[in-house]
mmCIF file of C-alpha atoms in Angstrom:
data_model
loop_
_atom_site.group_PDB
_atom_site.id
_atom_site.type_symbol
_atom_site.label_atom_id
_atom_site.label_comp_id
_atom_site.label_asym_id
_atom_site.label_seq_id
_atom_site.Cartn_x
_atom_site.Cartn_y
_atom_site.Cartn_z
ATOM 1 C CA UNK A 1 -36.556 -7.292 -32.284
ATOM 2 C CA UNK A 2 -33.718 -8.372 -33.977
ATOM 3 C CA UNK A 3 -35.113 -7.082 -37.578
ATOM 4 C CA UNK A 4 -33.151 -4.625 -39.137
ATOM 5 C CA UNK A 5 -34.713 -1.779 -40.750
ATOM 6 C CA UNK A 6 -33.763 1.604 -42.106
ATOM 7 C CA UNK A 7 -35.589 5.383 -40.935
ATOM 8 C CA UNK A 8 -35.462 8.150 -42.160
ATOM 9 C CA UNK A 9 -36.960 10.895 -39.578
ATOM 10 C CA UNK A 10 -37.335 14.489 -41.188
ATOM 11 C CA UNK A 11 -37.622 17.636 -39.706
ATOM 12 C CA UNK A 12 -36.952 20.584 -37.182
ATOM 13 C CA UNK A 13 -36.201 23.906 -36.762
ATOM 14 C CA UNK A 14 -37.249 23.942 -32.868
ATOM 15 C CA UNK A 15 -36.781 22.383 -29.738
ATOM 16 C CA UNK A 16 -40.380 21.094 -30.275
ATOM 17 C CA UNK A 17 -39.727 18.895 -33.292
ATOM 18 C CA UNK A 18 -36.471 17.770 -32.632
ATOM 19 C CA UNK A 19 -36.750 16.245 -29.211
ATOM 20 C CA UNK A 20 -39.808 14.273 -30.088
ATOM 21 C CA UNK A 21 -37.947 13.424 -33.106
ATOM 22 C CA UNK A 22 -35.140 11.978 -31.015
ATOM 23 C CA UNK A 23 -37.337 10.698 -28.387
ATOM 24 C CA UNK A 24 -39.243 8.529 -31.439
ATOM 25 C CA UNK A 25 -35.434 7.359 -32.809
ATOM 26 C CA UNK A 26 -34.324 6.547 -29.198
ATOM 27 C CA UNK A 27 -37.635 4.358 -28.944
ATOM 28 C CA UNK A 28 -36.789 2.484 -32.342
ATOM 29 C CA UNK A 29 -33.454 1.637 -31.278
ATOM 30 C CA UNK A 30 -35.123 -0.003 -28.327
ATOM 31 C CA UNK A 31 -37.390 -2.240 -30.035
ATOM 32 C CA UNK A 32 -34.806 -2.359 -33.260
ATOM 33 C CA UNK A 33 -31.194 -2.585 -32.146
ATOM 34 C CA UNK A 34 -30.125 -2.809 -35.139
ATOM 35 C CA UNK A 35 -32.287 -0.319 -36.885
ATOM 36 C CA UNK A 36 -30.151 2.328 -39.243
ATOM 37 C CA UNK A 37 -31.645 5.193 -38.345
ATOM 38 C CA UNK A 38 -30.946 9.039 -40.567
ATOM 39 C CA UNK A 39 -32.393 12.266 -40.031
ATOM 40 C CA UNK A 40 -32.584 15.208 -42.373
ATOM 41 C CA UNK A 41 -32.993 18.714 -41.106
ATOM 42 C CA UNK A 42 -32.661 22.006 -42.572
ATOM 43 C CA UNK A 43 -29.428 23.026 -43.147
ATOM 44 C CA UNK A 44 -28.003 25.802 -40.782
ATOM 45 C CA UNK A 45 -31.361 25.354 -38.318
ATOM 46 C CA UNK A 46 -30.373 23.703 -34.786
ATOM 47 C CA UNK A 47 -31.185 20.245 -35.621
ATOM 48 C CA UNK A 48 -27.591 20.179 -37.130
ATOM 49 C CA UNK A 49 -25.853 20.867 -33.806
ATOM 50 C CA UNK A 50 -28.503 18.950 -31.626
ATOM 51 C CA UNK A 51 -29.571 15.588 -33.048
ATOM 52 C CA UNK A 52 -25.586 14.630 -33.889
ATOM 53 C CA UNK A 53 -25.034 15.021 -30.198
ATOM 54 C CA UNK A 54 -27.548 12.627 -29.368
ATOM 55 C CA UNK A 55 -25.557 10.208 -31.534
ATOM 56 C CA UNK A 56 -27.454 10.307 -34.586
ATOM 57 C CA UNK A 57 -26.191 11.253 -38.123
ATOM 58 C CA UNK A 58 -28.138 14.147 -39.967
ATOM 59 C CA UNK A 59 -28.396 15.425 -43.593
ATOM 60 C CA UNK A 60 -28.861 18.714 -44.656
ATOM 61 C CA UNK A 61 -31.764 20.261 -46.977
ATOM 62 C CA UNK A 62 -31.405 24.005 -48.286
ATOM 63 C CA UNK A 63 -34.600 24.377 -47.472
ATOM 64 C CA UNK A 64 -36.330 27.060 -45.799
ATOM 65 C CA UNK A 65 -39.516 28.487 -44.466
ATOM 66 C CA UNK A 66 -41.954 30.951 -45.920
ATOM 67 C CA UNK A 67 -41.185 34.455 -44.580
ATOM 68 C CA UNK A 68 -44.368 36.626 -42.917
ATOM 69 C CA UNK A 69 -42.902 39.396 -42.568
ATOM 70 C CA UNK A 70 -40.246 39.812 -44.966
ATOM 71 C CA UNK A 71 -41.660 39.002 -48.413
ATOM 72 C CA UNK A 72 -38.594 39.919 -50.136
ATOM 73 C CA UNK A 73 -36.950 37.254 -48.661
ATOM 74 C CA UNK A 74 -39.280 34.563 -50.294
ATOM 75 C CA UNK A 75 -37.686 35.276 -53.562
ATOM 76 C CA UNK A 76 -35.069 32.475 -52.951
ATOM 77 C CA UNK A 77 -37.738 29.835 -51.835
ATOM 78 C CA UNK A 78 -38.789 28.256 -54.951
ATOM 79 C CA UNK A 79 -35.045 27.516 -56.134
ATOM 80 C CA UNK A 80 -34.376 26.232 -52.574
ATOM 81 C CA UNK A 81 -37.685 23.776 -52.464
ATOM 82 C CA UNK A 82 -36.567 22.402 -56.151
ATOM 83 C CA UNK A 83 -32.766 21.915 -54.712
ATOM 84 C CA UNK A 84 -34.263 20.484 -51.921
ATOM 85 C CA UNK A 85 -36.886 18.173 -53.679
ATOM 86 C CA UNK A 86 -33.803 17.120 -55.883
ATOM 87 C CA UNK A 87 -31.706 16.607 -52.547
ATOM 88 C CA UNK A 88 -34.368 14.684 -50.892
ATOM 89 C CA UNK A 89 -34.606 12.578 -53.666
ATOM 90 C CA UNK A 90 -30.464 11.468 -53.869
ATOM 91 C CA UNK A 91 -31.275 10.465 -49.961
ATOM 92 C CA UNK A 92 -33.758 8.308 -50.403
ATOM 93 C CA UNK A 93 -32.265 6.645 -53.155
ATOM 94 C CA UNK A 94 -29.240 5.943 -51.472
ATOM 95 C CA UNK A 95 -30.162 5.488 -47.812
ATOM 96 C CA UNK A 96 -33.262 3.301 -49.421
ATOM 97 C CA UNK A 97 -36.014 3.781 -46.442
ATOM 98 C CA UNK A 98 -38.252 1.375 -45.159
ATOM 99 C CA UNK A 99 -40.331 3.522 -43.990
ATOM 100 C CA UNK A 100 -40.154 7.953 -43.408
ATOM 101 C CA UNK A 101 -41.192 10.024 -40.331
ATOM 102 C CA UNK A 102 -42.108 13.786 -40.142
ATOM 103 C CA UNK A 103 -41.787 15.438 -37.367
ATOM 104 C CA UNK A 104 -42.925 18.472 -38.964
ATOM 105 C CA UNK A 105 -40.563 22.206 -39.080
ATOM 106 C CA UNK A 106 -39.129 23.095 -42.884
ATOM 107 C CA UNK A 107 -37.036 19.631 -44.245
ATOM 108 C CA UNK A 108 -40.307 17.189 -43.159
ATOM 109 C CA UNK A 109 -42.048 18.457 -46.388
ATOM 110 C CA UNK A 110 -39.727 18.273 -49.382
ATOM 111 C CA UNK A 111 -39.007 14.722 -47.904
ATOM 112 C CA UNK A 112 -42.178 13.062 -47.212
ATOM 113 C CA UNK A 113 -43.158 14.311 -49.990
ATOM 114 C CA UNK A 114 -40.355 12.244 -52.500
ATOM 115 C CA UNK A 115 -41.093 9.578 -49.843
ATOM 116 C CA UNK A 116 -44.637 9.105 -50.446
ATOM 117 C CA UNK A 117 -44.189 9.498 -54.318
ATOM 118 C CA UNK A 118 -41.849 6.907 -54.113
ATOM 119 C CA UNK A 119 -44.310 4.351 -52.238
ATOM 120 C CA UNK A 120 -42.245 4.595 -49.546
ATOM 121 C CA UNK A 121 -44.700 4.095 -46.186
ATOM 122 C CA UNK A 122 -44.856 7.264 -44.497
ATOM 123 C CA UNK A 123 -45.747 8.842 -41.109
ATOM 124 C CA UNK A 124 -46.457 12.254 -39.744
ATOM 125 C CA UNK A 125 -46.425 13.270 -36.023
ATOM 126 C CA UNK A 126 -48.568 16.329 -35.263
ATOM 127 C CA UNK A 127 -47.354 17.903 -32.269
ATOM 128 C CA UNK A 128 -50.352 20.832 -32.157
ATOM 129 C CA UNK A 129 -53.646 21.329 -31.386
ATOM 130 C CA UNK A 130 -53.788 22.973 -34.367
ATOM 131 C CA UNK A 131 -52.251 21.286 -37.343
ATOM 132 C CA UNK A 132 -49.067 22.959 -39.319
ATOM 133 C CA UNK A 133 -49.318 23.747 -42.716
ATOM 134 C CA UNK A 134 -46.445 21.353 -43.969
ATOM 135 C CA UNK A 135 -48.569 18.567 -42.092
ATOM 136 C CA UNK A 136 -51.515 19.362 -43.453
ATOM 137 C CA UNK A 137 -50.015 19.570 -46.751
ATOM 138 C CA UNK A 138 -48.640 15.751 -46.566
ATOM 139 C CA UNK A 139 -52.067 14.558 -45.182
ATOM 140 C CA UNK A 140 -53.089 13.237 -48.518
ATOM 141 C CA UNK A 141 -49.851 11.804 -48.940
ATOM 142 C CA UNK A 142 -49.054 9.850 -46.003
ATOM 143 C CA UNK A 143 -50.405 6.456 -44.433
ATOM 144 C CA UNK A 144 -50.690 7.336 -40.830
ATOM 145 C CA UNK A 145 -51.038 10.437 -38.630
ATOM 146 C CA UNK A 146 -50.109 10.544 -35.257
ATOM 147 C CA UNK A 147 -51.336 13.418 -33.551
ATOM 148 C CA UNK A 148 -51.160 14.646 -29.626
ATOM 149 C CA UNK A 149 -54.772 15.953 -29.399
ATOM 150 C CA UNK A 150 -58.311 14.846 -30.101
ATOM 151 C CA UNK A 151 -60.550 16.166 -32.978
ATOM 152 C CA UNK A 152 -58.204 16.418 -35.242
ATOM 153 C CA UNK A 153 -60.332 15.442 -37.936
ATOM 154 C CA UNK A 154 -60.736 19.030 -39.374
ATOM 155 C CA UNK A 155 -57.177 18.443 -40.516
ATOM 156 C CA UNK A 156 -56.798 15.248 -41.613
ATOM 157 C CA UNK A 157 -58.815 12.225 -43.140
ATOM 158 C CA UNK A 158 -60.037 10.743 -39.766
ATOM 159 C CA UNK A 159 -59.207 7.241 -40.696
ATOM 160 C CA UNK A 160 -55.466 8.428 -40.851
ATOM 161 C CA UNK A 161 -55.260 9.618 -37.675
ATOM 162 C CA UNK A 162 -53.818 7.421 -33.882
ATOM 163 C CA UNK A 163 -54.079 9.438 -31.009
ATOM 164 C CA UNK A 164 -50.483 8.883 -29.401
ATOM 165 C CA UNK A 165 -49.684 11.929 -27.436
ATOM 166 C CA UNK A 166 -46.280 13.588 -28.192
ATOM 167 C CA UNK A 167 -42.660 11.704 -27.265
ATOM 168 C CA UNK A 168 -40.458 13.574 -24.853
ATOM 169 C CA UNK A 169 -36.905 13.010 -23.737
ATOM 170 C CA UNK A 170 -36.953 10.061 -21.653
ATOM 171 C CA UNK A 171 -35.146 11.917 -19.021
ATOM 172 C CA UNK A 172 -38.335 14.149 -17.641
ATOM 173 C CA UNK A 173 -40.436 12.356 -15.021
ATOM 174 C CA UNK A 174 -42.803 13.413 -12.598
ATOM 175 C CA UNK A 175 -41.208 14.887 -9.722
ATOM 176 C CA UNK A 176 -40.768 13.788 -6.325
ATOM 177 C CA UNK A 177 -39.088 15.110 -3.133
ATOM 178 C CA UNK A 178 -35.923 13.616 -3.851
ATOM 179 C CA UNK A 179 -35.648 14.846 -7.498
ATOM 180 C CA UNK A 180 -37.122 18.203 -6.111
ATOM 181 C CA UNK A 181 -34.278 18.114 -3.463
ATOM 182 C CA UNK A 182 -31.641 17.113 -6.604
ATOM 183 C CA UNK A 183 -32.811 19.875 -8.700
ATOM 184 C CA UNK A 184 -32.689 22.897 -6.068
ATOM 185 C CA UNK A 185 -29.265 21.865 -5.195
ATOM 186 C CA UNK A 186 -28.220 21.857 -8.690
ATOM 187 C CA UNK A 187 -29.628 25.493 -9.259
ATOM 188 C CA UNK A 188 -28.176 26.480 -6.135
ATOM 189 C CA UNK A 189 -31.794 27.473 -4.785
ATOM 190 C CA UNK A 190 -32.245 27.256 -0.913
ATOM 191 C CA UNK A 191 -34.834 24.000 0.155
ATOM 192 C CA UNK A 192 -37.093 26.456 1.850
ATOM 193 C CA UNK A 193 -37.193 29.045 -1.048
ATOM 194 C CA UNK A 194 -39.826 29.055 -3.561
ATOM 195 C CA UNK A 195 -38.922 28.804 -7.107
ATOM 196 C CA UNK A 196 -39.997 29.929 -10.553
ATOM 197 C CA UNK A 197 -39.043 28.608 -13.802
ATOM 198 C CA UNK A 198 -39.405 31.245 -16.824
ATOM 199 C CA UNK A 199 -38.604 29.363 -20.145
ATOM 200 C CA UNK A 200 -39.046 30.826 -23.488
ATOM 201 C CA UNK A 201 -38.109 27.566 -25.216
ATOM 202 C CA UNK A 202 -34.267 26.739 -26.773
ATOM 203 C CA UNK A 203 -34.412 30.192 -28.755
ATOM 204 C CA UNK A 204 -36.024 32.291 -25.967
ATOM 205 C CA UNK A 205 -38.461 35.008 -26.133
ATOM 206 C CA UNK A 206 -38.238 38.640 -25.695
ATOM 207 C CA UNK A 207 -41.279 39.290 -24.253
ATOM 208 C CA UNK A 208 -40.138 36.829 -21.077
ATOM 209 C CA UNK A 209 -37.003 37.787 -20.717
ATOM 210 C CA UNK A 210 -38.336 42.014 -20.135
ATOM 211 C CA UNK A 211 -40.906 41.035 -18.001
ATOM 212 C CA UNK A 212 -37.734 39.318 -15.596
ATOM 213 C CA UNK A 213 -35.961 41.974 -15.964
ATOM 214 C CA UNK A 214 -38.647 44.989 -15.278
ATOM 215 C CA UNK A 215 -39.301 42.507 -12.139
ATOM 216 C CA UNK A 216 -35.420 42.243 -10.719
ATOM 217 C CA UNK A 217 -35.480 46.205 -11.402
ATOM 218 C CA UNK A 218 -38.511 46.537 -9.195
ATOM 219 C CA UNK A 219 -37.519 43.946 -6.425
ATOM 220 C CA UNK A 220 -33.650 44.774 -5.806
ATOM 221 C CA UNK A 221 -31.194 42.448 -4.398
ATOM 222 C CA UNK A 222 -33.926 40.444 -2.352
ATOM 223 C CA UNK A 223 -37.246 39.074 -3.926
ATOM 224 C CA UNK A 224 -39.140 36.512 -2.064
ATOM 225 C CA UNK A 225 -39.009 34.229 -4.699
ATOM 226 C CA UNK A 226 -35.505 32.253 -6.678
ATOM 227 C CA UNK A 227 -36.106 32.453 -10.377
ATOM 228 C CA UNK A 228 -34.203 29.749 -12.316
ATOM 229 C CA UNK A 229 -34.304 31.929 -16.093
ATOM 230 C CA UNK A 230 -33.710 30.156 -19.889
ATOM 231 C CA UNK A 231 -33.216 33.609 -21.685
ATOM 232 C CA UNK A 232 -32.593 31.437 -24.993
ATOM 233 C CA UNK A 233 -29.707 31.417 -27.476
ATOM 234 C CA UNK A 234 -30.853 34.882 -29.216
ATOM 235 C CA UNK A 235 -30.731 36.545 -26.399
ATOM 236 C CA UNK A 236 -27.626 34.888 -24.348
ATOM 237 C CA UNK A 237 -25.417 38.247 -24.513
ATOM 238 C CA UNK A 238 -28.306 40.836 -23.531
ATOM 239 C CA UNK A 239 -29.087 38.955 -20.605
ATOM 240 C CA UNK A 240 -25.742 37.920 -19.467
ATOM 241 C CA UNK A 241 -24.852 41.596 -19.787
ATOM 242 C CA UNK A 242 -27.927 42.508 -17.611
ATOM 243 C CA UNK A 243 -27.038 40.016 -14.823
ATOM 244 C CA UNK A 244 -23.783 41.548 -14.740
ATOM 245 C CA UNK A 245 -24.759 45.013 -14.108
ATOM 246 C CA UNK A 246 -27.688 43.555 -12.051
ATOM 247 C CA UNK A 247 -26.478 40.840 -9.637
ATOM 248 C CA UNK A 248 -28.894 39.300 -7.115
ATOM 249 C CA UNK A 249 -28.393 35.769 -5.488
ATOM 250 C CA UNK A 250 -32.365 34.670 -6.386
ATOM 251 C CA UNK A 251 -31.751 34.928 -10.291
ATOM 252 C CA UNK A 252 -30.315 32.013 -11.932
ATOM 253 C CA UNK A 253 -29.782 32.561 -15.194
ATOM 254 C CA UNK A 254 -29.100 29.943 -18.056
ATOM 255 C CA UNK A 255 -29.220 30.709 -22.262
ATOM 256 C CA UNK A 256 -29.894 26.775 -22.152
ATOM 257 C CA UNK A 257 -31.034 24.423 -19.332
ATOM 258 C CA UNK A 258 -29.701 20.656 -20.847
ATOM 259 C CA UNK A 259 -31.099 19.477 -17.270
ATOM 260 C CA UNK A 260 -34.413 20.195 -17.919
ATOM 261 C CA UNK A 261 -35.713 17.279 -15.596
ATOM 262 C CA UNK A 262 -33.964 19.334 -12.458
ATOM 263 C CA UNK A 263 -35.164 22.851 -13.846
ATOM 264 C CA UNK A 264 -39.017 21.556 -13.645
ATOM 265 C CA UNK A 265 -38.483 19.649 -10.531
ATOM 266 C CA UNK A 266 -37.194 22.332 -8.257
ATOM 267 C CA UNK A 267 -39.610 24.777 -9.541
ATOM 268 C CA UNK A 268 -43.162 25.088 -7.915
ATOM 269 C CA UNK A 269 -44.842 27.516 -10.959
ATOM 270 C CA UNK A 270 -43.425 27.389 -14.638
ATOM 271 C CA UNK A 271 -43.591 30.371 -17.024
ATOM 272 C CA UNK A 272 -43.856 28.733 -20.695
ATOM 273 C CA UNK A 273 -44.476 29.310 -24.083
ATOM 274 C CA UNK A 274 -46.939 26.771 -25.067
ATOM 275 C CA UNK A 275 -44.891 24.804 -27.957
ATOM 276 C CA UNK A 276 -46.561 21.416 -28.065
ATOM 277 C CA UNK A 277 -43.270 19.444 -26.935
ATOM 278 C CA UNK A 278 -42.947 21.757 -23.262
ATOM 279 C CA UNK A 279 -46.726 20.964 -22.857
ATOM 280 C CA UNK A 280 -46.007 17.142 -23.380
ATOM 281 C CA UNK A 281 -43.033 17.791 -20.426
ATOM 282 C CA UNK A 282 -44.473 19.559 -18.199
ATOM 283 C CA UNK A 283 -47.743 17.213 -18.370
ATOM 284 C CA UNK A 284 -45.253 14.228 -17.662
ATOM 285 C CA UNK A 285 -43.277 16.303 -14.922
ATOM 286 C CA UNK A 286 -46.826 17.546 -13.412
ATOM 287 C CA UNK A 287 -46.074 21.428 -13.058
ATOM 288 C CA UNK A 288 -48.315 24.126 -12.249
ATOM 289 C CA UNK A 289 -47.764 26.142 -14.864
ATOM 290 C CA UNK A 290 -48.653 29.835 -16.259
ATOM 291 C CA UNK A 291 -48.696 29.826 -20.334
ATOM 292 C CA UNK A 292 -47.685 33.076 -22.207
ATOM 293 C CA UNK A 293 -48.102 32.406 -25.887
ATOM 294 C CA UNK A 294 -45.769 33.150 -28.664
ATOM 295 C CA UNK A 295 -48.209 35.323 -30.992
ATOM 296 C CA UNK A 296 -45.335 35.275 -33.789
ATOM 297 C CA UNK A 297 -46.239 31.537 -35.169
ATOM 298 C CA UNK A 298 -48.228 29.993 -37.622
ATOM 299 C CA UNK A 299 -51.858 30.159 -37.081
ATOM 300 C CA UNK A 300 -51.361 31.265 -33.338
ATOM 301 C CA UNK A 301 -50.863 27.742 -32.974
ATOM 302 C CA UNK A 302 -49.683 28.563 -29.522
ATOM 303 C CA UNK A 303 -52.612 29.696 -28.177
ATOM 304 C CA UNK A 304 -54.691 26.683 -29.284
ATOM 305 C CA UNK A 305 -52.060 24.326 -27.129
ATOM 306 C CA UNK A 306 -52.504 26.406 -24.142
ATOM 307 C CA UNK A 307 -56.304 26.487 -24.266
ATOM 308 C CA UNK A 308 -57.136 22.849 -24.682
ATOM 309 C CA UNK A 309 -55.230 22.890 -21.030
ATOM 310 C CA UNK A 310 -56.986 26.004 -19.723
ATOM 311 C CA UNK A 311 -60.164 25.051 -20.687
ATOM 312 C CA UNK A 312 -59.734 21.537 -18.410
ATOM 313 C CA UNK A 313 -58.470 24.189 -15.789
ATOM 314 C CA UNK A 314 -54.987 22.296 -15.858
ATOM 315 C CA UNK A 315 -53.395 25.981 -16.746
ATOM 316 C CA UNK A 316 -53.439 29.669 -16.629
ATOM 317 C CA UNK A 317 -52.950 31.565 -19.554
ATOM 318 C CA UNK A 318 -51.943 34.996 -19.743
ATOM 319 C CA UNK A 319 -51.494 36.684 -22.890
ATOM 320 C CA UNK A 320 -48.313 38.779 -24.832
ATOM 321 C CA UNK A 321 -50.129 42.126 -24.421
ATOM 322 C CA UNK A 322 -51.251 41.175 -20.423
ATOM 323 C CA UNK A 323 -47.376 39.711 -19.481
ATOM 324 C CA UNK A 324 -45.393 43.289 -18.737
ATOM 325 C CA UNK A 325 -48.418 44.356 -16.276
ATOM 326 C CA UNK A 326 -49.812 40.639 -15.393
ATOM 327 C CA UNK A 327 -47.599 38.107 -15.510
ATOM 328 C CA UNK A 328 -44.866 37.835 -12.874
ATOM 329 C CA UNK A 329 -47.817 39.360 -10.630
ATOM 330 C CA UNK A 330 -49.894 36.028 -11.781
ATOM 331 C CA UNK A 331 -46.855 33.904 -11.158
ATOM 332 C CA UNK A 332 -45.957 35.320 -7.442
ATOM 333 C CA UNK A 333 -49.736 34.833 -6.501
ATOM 334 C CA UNK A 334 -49.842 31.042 -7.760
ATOM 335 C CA UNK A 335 -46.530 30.406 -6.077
ATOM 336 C CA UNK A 336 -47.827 31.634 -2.681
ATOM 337 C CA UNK A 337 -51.359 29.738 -3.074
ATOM 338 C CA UNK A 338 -50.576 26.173 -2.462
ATOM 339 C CA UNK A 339 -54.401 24.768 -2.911
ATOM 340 C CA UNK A 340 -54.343 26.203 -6.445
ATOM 341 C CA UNK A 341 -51.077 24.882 -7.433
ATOM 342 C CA UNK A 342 -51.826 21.672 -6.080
ATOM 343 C CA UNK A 343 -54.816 21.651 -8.451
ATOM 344 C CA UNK A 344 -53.380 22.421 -11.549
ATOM 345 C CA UNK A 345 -50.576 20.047 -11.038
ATOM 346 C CA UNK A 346 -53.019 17.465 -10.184
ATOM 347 C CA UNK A 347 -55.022 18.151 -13.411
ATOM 348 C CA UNK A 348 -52.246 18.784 -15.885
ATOM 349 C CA UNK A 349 -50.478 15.302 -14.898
ATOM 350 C CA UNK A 350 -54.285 13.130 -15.814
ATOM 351 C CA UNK A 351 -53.342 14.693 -18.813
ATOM 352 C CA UNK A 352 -50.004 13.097 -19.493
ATOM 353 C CA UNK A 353 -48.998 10.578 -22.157
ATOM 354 C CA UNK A 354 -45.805 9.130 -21.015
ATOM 355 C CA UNK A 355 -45.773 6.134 -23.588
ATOM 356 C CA UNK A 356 -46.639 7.992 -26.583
ATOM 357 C CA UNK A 357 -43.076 7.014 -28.274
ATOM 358 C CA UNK A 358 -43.833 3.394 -27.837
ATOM 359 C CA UNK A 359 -47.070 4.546 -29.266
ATOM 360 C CA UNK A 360 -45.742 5.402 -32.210
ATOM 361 C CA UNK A 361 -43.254 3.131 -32.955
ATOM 362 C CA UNK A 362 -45.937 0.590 -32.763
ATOM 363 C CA UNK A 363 -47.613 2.700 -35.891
ATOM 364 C CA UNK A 364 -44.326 2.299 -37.195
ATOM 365 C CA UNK A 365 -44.369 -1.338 -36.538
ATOM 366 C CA UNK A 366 -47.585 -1.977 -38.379
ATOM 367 C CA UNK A 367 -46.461 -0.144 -41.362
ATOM 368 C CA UNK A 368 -43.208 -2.290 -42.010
ATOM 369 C CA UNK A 369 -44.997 -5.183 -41.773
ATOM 370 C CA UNK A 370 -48.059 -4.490 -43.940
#
């Protein structure tokens, strides 16, 4: 369309709302060429660093999240939602939307909410199973959700919600022997070695990263396995240091895997955290995969993800507590039994939305021209 229009997509924090907010502002461009498009993230949070790269320009909110565990932190949060409702406010006044997105993650809420005060159409995209509480805080406010899984009406007003599936980067794709072939020889991994992927998402998580190292203790310099292992950005010196003083030719490690597309297609069983964007992927890329997840988020939102997949037996699941005795045990045993990883790959890629971008943009579509 040759239309020009002017989006404002808010949010972030994680991997899993920023590259479904980029996927949904590659998509516009698409069908909008000449579409303006801004995002706003939360200022010092990795949206800063990642969505300029993509070639997108991004505003910062002082905004910040409500701290669990450290209450005396949240003594700062109602001057930075007020600086950040005032912020909000300045953007939208000067960028003058014709429509806002939130993707969810800390800067979504101060600025759909100005948005939709402002009669400013407004969309949110609910990544999880089970809805966030900025989300489900805008629900009232905003015209359409967009969510990735069914029933979702216990969350939001049912005539609200489109069942689009979740955008991922337009590079991941279902694998196939050539792009298996492409991504072994990128990891350096042997064609007739089996392969594990351990990913604890951009950030990483601790409990992952032990249970690879208790296992390269236990197995030495040989393993009969190649492990390609995201440790994460927090934990990028620990494990670099561990490598060091524990070399062995089957660990690959990477703090962050930018080919993600080669990482799932040379693997044969992924370890994940179940953040609603890697579900999305590895749905697309059609990986047999064994879910650990991440107890430390809101409303164990993690475990909800990973069970609507284990319940259609298109997963495993084992749990933070079960990982340091269970898990790379779990993950050897599905790597050696080809029926059953055959079977969960089958299953998990029925499951797979690939056009849920276009899905949503066509939301978007309907709202700029009502």
């Amino acid at each position: 369309m040759n239309k020009s229009i002017r989006v404002i997509i808010s949010g972030g924090g994680t991997g899993g709302h920023i590259y479904p907010a980029i996927a949904i502002a590659h998509q516009i461009k698409v069908q909008y060429p000449l579409a303006e498009v801004l995002f706003v993230g939360a200022e010092g949070r990795m949206e800063m660093e990642k969505v300029p790269a993509e070639g997108y320009r991004i505003v910062g909110l002082p905004v910040a999240g409500l701290q669990r565990k450290a209450w005396i932190k949240n003594l700062g949060l109602p001057l930075k939602i007020a600086k950040s409702l005032n912020k909000a406010r300045k953007i939208l006044r000067e960028f003058g939307p014709d429509i806002a997105i939130g993707v969810g993650g800390y800067a979504s809420g101060p600025l759909l909410w100005m948005a939709a005060r402002k009669k400013i159409p407004c969309l949110i995209q609910e990544q999880n199973s089970y809805a966030g509480i900025t989300n489900k805080l805008l629900a009232k406010k905003v015209t359409v959700i967009c969510t990735a899984y069914p029933n979702m009406e216990r969350f939001f007003p049912k005539e609200k919600i489109r069942l689009t599936g979740n955008p991922v980067r337009s590079t991941i794709t279902t694998a196939n022997s050539a792009l298996r072939q492409e991504g072994k020889n990128f990891f350096g991994i042997a064609a007739n070695r089996l392969c594990i992927l351990v990913t604890g998402g951009s950030l990483g998580a601790r409990t992952l990263n032990r249970c690879i190292q208790a296992y390269r203790e236990q197995e030495g310099e040989k393993a009969p396995v190649d492990i390609i292992w995201q440790c994460g950005a927090y934990y990028r010196e620990e494990c670099q240091n561990f490598v060091q003083n524990h070399p062995a030719g089957w660990l690959h490690l990477h703090p962050f895997i930018q080919r993600m597309d080669l990482a799932f297609a040379a693997a044969d069983v992924v370890i994940s955290r179940s953040g609603a964007g890697v579900i999305a992927e590895l749905c697309i890329a059609g990986k047999a995969v064994i879910f650990v997840p991440s107890p430390n988020v809101s409303e164990d939102h993690q475990t909800h993800n990973a069970m609507a997949l284990v319940r259609q037996e298109a997963a495993l699941i084992v749990t933070e507590k079960e990982a340091p005795a269970r898990l790379m045990q779990a993950a050897l045993a599905l790597a050696f039994d080809t029926s059953k990883r055959d079977s969960l790959a089958r299953i998990i890629l029925q499951l797979a939305k690939p056009d849920a971008a276009k899905e949503i943009v066509n939301q978007i579509n309907n709202l700029i021209d009502a």
